[in-house]
């Protein structure tokens, strides 16, 4: 039996609880890992709320929270190639086994060996946050010297997206609340605080002819407010809002396969991408970590450290 944090019914934070479960058994395509670190993401509380039914297919309760994990391989399915028991790895818990747990399952094809010199807490930010950033910037495929607007730049995905874009030679403008400014500006973002009055006129001052691309991390009315600033709607990519197609844009095309994980890890090892893990919490304080993100007060990336 091993400890896990999850929920037995969909709802708000009140449905979250700790429970013990048997170590899951890997299918031929999976690996069982002892989790050392788990990334905290908006995806986690959206799944708990029931807002994304069928994301993992039909899953029985109780469900374990968390999608990003770093850890050590304990068992390997018969069809998994390139991984062995004892390997330090990181990947996404696509199968819904959850990352807020002492042990979990990862798809072998979406799991990579952790390179020498990469911290576990950094590795645990790659499967969702860093690969989302890579996917969004890849999808826009803007030429060097052009300008991208990141709508909602202060969280884990936004900060990673800003760094990937800057690494490609793009000019980056970002929107966010006042607590996000310092970190956004530290990674080279020209920041616009949405609490200081209408956003569009200030963005127009920065980009009188509009921007070349938009990565949206907020959705809803916020997306619709800034979308007209993009000169060609096909260069709008949203990570959160499927209705972006009504504006002429696209949802991000997610991959997170082993090659993508390895590419993000290499950027971190080379010093070109810093996930800015600003806080770590032990598993016992998972609810506190998640609440900070769900309340919108998180800056940078939050990680659960399973070794504490």
CSV table of C-alpha atoms in Angstrom, one decimal:
chain,number,residue,atom,x,y,z
A,1,UNK,CA,0.0,0.0,0.0
A,2,UNK,CA,1.1,3.5,-0.7
A,3,UNK,CA,-0.2,7.0,0.2
A,4,UNK,CA,-2.0,9.1,-2.4
A,5,UNK,CA,-4.0,12.4,-2.6
A,6,UNK,CA,-7.1,12.5,-4.6
A,7,UNK,CA,-10.9,12.5,-4.6
A,8,UNK,CA,-13.8,10.1,-4.5
A,9,UNK,CA,-16.3,12.4,-6.3
A,10,UNK,CA,-16.1,15.5,-8.5
A,11,UNK,CA,-16.3,18.8,-6.8
A,12,UNK,CA,-14.4,21.6,-5.1
A,13,UNK,CA,-11.5,21.4,-2.6
A,14,UNK,CA,-13.8,19.8,0.0
A,15,UNK,CA,-13.8,16.5,-1.9
A,16,UNK,CA,-10.0,16.1,-1.7
A,17,UNK,CA,-8.5,13.5,0.7
A,18,UNK,CA,-5.6,11.2,1.4
A,19,UNK,CA,-6.0,7.5,1.1
A,20,UNK,CA,-3.9,4.4,0.7
A,21,UNK,CA,-3.9,2.3,-2.4
A,22,UNK,CA,-2.0,-0.8,-3.6
A,23,UNK,CA,0.9,0.0,-5.8
A,24,UNK,CA,-0.6,0.0,-9.3
A,25,UNK,CA,0.5,-2.8,-11.8
A,26,UNK,CA,1.9,-1.6,-15.1
A,27,UNK,CA,0.3,-2.7,-18.3
A,28,UNK,CA,2.7,-3.8,-21.1
A,29,UNK,CA,3.0,-0.2,-22.3
A,30,UNK,CA,3.6,1.3,-18.8
A,31,UNK,CA,6.3,1.8,-16.2
A,32,UNK,CA,5.7,1.8,-12.4
A,33,UNK,CA,7.7,4.6,-10.7
A,34,UNK,CA,8.4,5.6,-7.2
A,35,UNK,CA,7.6,9.3,-7.3
A,36,UNK,CA,10.1,11.8,-6.1
A,37,UNK,CA,8.5,15.0,-7.3
A,38,UNK,CA,5.1,16.0,-8.8
A,39,UNK,CA,4.3,19.2,-10.7
A,40,UNK,CA,1.1,21.1,-9.7
A,41,UNK,CA,-1.0,22.4,-12.6
A,42,UNK,CA,-4.4,24.0,-13.2
A,43,UNK,CA,-5.2,20.7,-15.0
A,44,UNK,CA,-5.3,19.0,-11.6
A,45,UNK,CA,-8.2,21.0,-10.1
A,46,UNK,CA,-10.0,21.2,-13.4
A,47,UNK,CA,-10.1,17.4,-13.5
A,48,UNK,CA,-11.2,17.2,-9.8
A,49,UNK,CA,-14.0,19.6,-10.5
A,50,UNK,CA,-15.4,17.4,-13.3
A,51,UNK,CA,-14.8,20.2,-15.9
A,52,UNK,CA,-12.9,17.8,-18.2
A,53,UNK,CA,-15.0,14.7,-18.3
A,54,UNK,CA,-13.4,11.8,-20.2
A,55,UNK,CA,-9.9,13.4,-20.2
A,56,UNK,CA,-8.4,10.1,-19.2
A,57,UNK,CA,-11.4,8.1,-20.4
A,58,UNK,CA,-13.6,6.3,-17.9
A,59,UNK,CA,-11.8,6.2,-14.6
A,60,UNK,CA,-13.1,4.6,-11.4
A,61,UNK,CA,-13.0,6.5,-8.1
A,62,UNK,CA,-11.1,7.2,-6.0
A,63,UNK,CA,-8.9,9.2,-8.5
A,64,UNK,CA,-5.4,10.4,-7.7
A,65,UNK,CA,-4.5,14.0,-8.6
A,66,UNK,CA,-1.5,15.2,-10.6
A,67,UNK,CA,-0.2,14.6,-14.1
A,68,UNK,CA,3.5,15.5,-13.9
A,69,UNK,CA,5.9,13.1,-12.2
A,70,UNK,CA,9.6,12.5,-11.7
A,71,UNK,CA,10.8,9.4,-10.1
A,72,UNK,CA,12.6,6.1,-10.2
A,73,UNK,CA,11.5,3.1,-12.2
A,74,UNK,CA,10.3,0.1,-10.1
A,75,UNK,CA,8.9,-2.1,-12.9
A,76,UNK,CA,8.7,-2.0,-16.7
A,77,UNK,CA,6.0,-3.3,-18.9
A,78,UNK,CA,6.9,-5.9,-21.5
A,79,UNK,CA,6.4,-3.5,-24.5
A,80,UNK,CA,8.4,-0.6,-23.1
A,81,UNK,CA,11.7,0.1,-24.8
A,82,UNK,CA,14.7,2.2,-23.6
A,83,UNK,CA,13.8,2.2,-19.9
A,84,UNK,CA,15.0,-0.2,-17.1
A,85,UNK,CA,14.4,-0.7,-13.4
A,86,UNK,CA,16.4,1.8,-11.4
A,87,UNK,CA,16.3,4.5,-14.1
A,88,UNK,CA,15.7,8.1,-12.9
A,89,UNK,CA,12.8,9.3,-15.2
A,90,UNK,CA,10.1,11.9,-15.7
A,91,UNK,CA,6.8,11.8,-17.6
A,92,UNK,CA,3.1,12.4,-17.7
A,93,UNK,CA,0.6,10.2,-15.9
A,94,UNK,CA,-1.6,9.9,-18.9
A,95,UNK,CA,-3.3,6.7,-17.6
A,96,UNK,CA,-4.8,8.6,-14.8
A,97,UNK,CA,-2.9,6.9,-12.0
A,98,UNK,CA,-2.0,10.3,-10.7
A,99,UNK,CA,1.3,11.9,-9.6
A,100,UNK,CA,0.3,13.0,-6.1
A,101,UNK,CA,1.2,9.6,-4.8
A,102,UNK,CA,4.2,7.6,-3.6
A,103,UNK,CA,4.0,5.3,-6.7
A,104,UNK,CA,2.3,5.8,-10.0
A,105,UNK,CA,2.2,4.6,-13.6
A,106,UNK,CA,3.6,6.4,-16.6
A,107,UNK,CA,3.3,5.5,-20.3
A,108,UNK,CA,6.7,4.3,-21.4
A,109,UNK,CA,6.5,6.2,-24.7
A,110,UNK,CA,5.8,9.4,-22.8
A,111,UNK,CA,8.6,8.9,-20.2
A,112,UNK,CA,12.2,9.9,-20.5
A,113,UNK,CA,15.4,9.3,-18.6
A,114,UNK,CA,16.4,12.3,-16.4
A,115,UNK,CA,19.7,13.6,-17.7
A,116,UNK,CA,22.6,14.1,-15.3
A,117,UNK,CA,22.5,17.5,-13.6
A,118,UNK,CA,18.7,18.0,-13.9
A,119,UNK,CA,17.0,18.3,-10.5
A,120,UNK,CA,13.9,16.2,-9.8
A,121,UNK,CA,11.8,19.2,-9.0
A,122,UNK,CA,12.7,20.7,-12.4
A,123,UNK,CA,12.1,17.4,-14.2
A,124,UNK,CA,8.6,17.3,-12.7
A,125,UNK,CA,7.7,20.6,-14.4
A,126,UNK,CA,8.4,19.3,-17.9
A,127,UNK,CA,5.6,16.9,-18.9
A,128,UNK,CA,2.8,19.6,-18.8
A,129,UNK,CA,4.3,23.0,-18.4
A,130,UNK,CA,7.6,22.9,-20.4
A,131,UNK,CA,6.2,20.8,-23.2
A,132,UNK,CA,3.1,22.9,-23.5
A,133,UNK,CA,5.4,25.9,-24.0
A,134,UNK,CA,7.4,24.1,-26.6
A,135,UNK,CA,4.3,22.9,-28.4
A,136,UNK,CA,2.7,26.4,-28.5
A,137,UNK,CA,5.8,28.2,-29.7
A,138,UNK,CA,6.5,25.4,-32.3
A,139,UNK,CA,2.9,25.7,-33.5
A,140,UNK,CA,3.1,29.4,-34.1
A,141,UNK,CA,6.5,29.0,-35.8
A,142,UNK,CA,7.1,32.7,-35.9
A,143,UNK,CA,10.3,34.1,-37.5
A,144,UNK,CA,13.0,35.7,-35.4
A,145,UNK,CA,12.4,39.3,-34.5
A,146,UNK,CA,8.6,39.1,-34.5
A,147,UNK,CA,6.4,39.7,-31.5
A,148,UNK,CA,4.3,37.2,-29.5
A,149,UNK,CA,1.8,38.1,-26.9
A,150,UNK,CA,1.4,35.7,-23.9
A,151,UNK,CA,-2.0,36.2,-22.3
A,152,UNK,CA,-1.5,35.1,-18.7
A,153,UNK,CA,2.2,35.0,-18.5
A,154,UNK,CA,2.9,34.6,-14.8
A,155,UNK,CA,2.3,30.9,-14.1
A,156,UNK,CA,4.4,27.9,-14.9
A,157,UNK,CA,3.4,27.5,-18.5
A,158,UNK,CA,3.5,31.2,-19.2
A,159,UNK,CA,7.0,31.7,-17.8
A,160,UNK,CA,8.3,28.7,-19.7
A,161,UNK,CA,6.6,29.9,-22.9
A,162,UNK,CA,8.2,33.3,-22.5
A,163,UNK,CA,11.7,31.8,-22.2
A,164,UNK,CA,11.2,29.4,-25.1
A,165,UNK,CA,10.0,32.3,-27.3
A,166,UNK,CA,12.9,34.6,-26.2
A,167,UNK,CA,15.3,31.7,-26.9
A,168,UNK,CA,13.9,31.7,-30.5
A,169,UNK,CA,14.6,35.4,-30.9
A,170,UNK,CA,11.0,36.6,-30.4
A,171,UNK,CA,10.0,39.8,-28.7
A,172,UNK,CA,7.6,38.9,-25.8
A,173,UNK,CA,4.8,40.9,-24.4
A,174,UNK,CA,2.8,39.4,-21.5
A,175,UNK,CA,-0.3,40.2,-19.5
A,176,UNK,CA,-1.0,39.3,-15.9
A,177,UNK,CA,-1.8,40.5,-12.4
A,178,UNK,CA,0.6,42.7,-10.3
A,179,UNK,CA,2.2,39.8,-8.4
A,180,UNK,CA,3.4,38.3,-11.7
A,181,UNK,CA,5.3,41.4,-12.9
A,182,UNK,CA,8.7,40.8,-11.3
A,183,UNK,CA,9.2,37.3,-12.5
A,184,UNK,CA,7.8,38.0,-16.0
A,185,UNK,CA,10.2,41.0,-16.4
A,186,UNK,CA,13.1,38.9,-15.1
A,187,UNK,CA,12.7,36.5,-18.0
A,188,UNK,CA,12.5,39.4,-20.6
A,189,UNK,CA,8.8,40.0,-20.9
A,190,UNK,CA,7.4,43.5,-21.6
A,191,UNK,CA,4.7,43.3,-19.0
A,192,UNK,CA,1.2,44.7,-19.0
A,193,UNK,CA,-0.8,44.6,-15.7
A,194,UNK,CA,-4.5,44.0,-16.4
A,195,UNK,CA,-5.5,45.6,-13.1
A,196,UNK,CA,-4.2,49.0,-14.1
A,197,UNK,CA,-7.0,49.8,-16.5
A,198,UNK,CA,-8.0,48.7,-20.0
A,199,UNK,CA,-5.4,46.4,-21.5
A,200,UNK,CA,-5.9,46.9,-25.2
A,201,UNK,CA,-4.9,50.6,-25.4
A,202,UNK,CA,-1.6,49.8,-23.5
A,203,UNK,CA,-0.9,46.8,-25.8
A,204,UNK,CA,-1.6,49.0,-28.8
A,205,UNK,CA,1.0,51.5,-27.5
A,206,UNK,CA,3.6,48.7,-27.4
A,207,UNK,CA,2.6,47.2,-30.7
A,208,UNK,CA,0.8,49.8,-32.8
A,209,UNK,CA,0.5,47.5,-35.8
A,210,UNK,CA,-0.6,44.5,-33.7
A,211,UNK,CA,1.3,41.4,-32.7
A,212,UNK,CA,2.4,38.5,-34.8
A,213,UNK,CA,1.2,35.8,-32.6
A,214,UNK,CA,-0.7,35.0,-29.4
A,215,UNK,CA,-0.4,32.2,-26.9
A,216,UNK,CA,-3.5,32.3,-24.7
A,217,UNK,CA,-3.3,30.7,-21.2
A,218,UNK,CA,-6.5,32.3,-19.8
A,219,UNK,CA,-9.4,31.8,-22.3
A,220,UNK,CA,-12.9,33.2,-22.1
A,221,UNK,CA,-13.5,36.9,-22.2
A,222,UNK,CA,-9.8,37.7,-21.7
A,223,UNK,CA,-8.9,35.8,-24.9
A,224,UNK,CA,-11.6,37.6,-26.8
A,225,UNK,CA,-10.3,41.0,-25.6
A,226,UNK,CA,-6.8,40.5,-26.8
A,227,UNK,CA,-7.4,38.4,-29.9
A,228,UNK,CA,-8.1,41.4,-32.2
A,229,UNK,CA,-4.5,42.5,-31.6
A,230,UNK,CA,-3.2,39.6,-33.7
A,231,UNK,CA,-2.7,40.6,-37.3
A,232,UNK,CA,-3.6,37.1,-38.7
A,233,UNK,CA,-6.0,35.0,-36.5
A,234,UNK,CA,-4.4,31.8,-37.6
A,235,UNK,CA,-1.5,32.8,-35.3
A,236,UNK,CA,-3.6,32.5,-32.2
A,237,UNK,CA,-2.9,29.4,-30.1
A,238,UNK,CA,-4.8,28.7,-26.9
A,239,UNK,CA,-3.8,26.2,-24.2
A,240,UNK,CA,-7.1,26.4,-22.3
A,241,UNK,CA,-10.1,27.4,-24.5
A,242,UNK,CA,-11.4,25.2,-27.3
A,243,UNK,CA,-13.6,28.1,-28.5
A,244,UNK,CA,-10.5,29.7,-29.9
A,245,UNK,CA,-11.5,28.1,-33.3
A,246,UNK,CA,-14.4,30.6,-33.4
A,247,UNK,CA,-11.7,33.4,-33.6
A,248,UNK,CA,-9.8,31.7,-36.4
A,249,UNK,CA,-7.1,30.2,-34.1
A,250,UNK,CA,-6.3,26.7,-32.8
A,251,UNK,CA,-5.9,24.8,-29.6
A,252,UNK,CA,-2.4,23.8,-28.9
A,253,UNK,CA,-1.5,20.5,-30.4
A,254,UNK,CA,0.0,18.5,-27.5
A,255,UNK,CA,2.6,15.9,-27.8
A,256,UNK,CA,4.7,15.3,-24.7
A,257,UNK,CA,6.3,12.2,-26.2
A,258,UNK,CA,9.7,11.1,-25.1
A,259,UNK,CA,11.5,13.2,-27.7
A,260,UNK,CA,9.7,16.3,-26.6
A,261,UNK,CA,10.5,15.6,-22.9
A,262,UNK,CA,14.1,15.2,-23.8
A,263,UNK,CA,14.2,18.4,-25.8
A,264,UNK,CA,12.8,20.4,-22.8
A,265,UNK,CA,15.2,18.7,-20.4
A,266,UNK,CA,18.1,19.6,-22.7
A,267,UNK,CA,17.1,23.3,-22.6
A,268,UNK,CA,17.1,23.2,-18.8
A,269,UNK,CA,20.5,21.5,-18.6
A,270,UNK,CA,21.9,24.0,-21.0
A,271,UNK,CA,20.6,26.9,-18.9
A,272,UNK,CA,18.2,28.1,-21.6
A,273,UNK,CA,15.0,27.3,-19.6
A,274,UNK,CA,14.5,27.8,-15.9
A,275,UNK,CA,11.1,26.5,-14.6
A,276,UNK,CA,11.3,29.0,-11.7
A,277,UNK,CA,10.1,26.5,-9.1
A,278,UNK,CA,9.2,29.1,-6.5
A,279,UNK,CA,7.7,26.8,-3.9
A,280,UNK,CA,7.8,23.1,-2.9
A,281,UNK,CA,5.5,21.4,-0.6
A,282,UNK,CA,5.5,17.9,1.0
A,283,UNK,CA,2.8,15.5,0.0
A,284,UNK,CA,1.1,16.1,3.4
A,285,UNK,CA,0.5,19.8,2.3
A,286,UNK,CA,-0.8,19.0,-1.2
A,287,UNK,CA,-4.1,20.7,-0.5
A,288,UNK,CA,-2.3,23.9,0.4
A,289,UNK,CA,-0.1,23.8,-2.8
A,290,UNK,CA,-3.2,23.2,-5.0
A,291,UNK,CA,-5.2,26.0,-3.3
A,292,UNK,CA,-2.4,28.5,-4.0
A,293,UNK,CA,-2.7,27.7,-7.7
A,294,UNK,CA,-6.5,27.5,-7.7
A,295,UNK,CA,-6.9,30.9,-6.0
A,296,UNK,CA,-4.8,32.5,-8.8
A,297,UNK,CA,-2.0,33.6,-6.4
A,298,UNK,CA,0.8,31.3,-7.7
A,299,UNK,CA,3.8,32.9,-9.4
A,300,UNK,CA,6.1,30.5,-11.3
A,301,UNK,CA,5.9,26.8,-10.7
A,302,UNK,CA,4.8,24.8,-7.7
A,303,UNK,CA,6.1,21.3,-7.0
A,304,UNK,CA,5.3,18.6,-4.5
A,305,UNK,CA,8.5,17.1,-3.1
A,306,UNK,CA,7.9,13.5,-2.2
A,307,UNK,CA,11.2,13.2,-0.4
A,308,UNK,CA,10.1,15.6,2.4
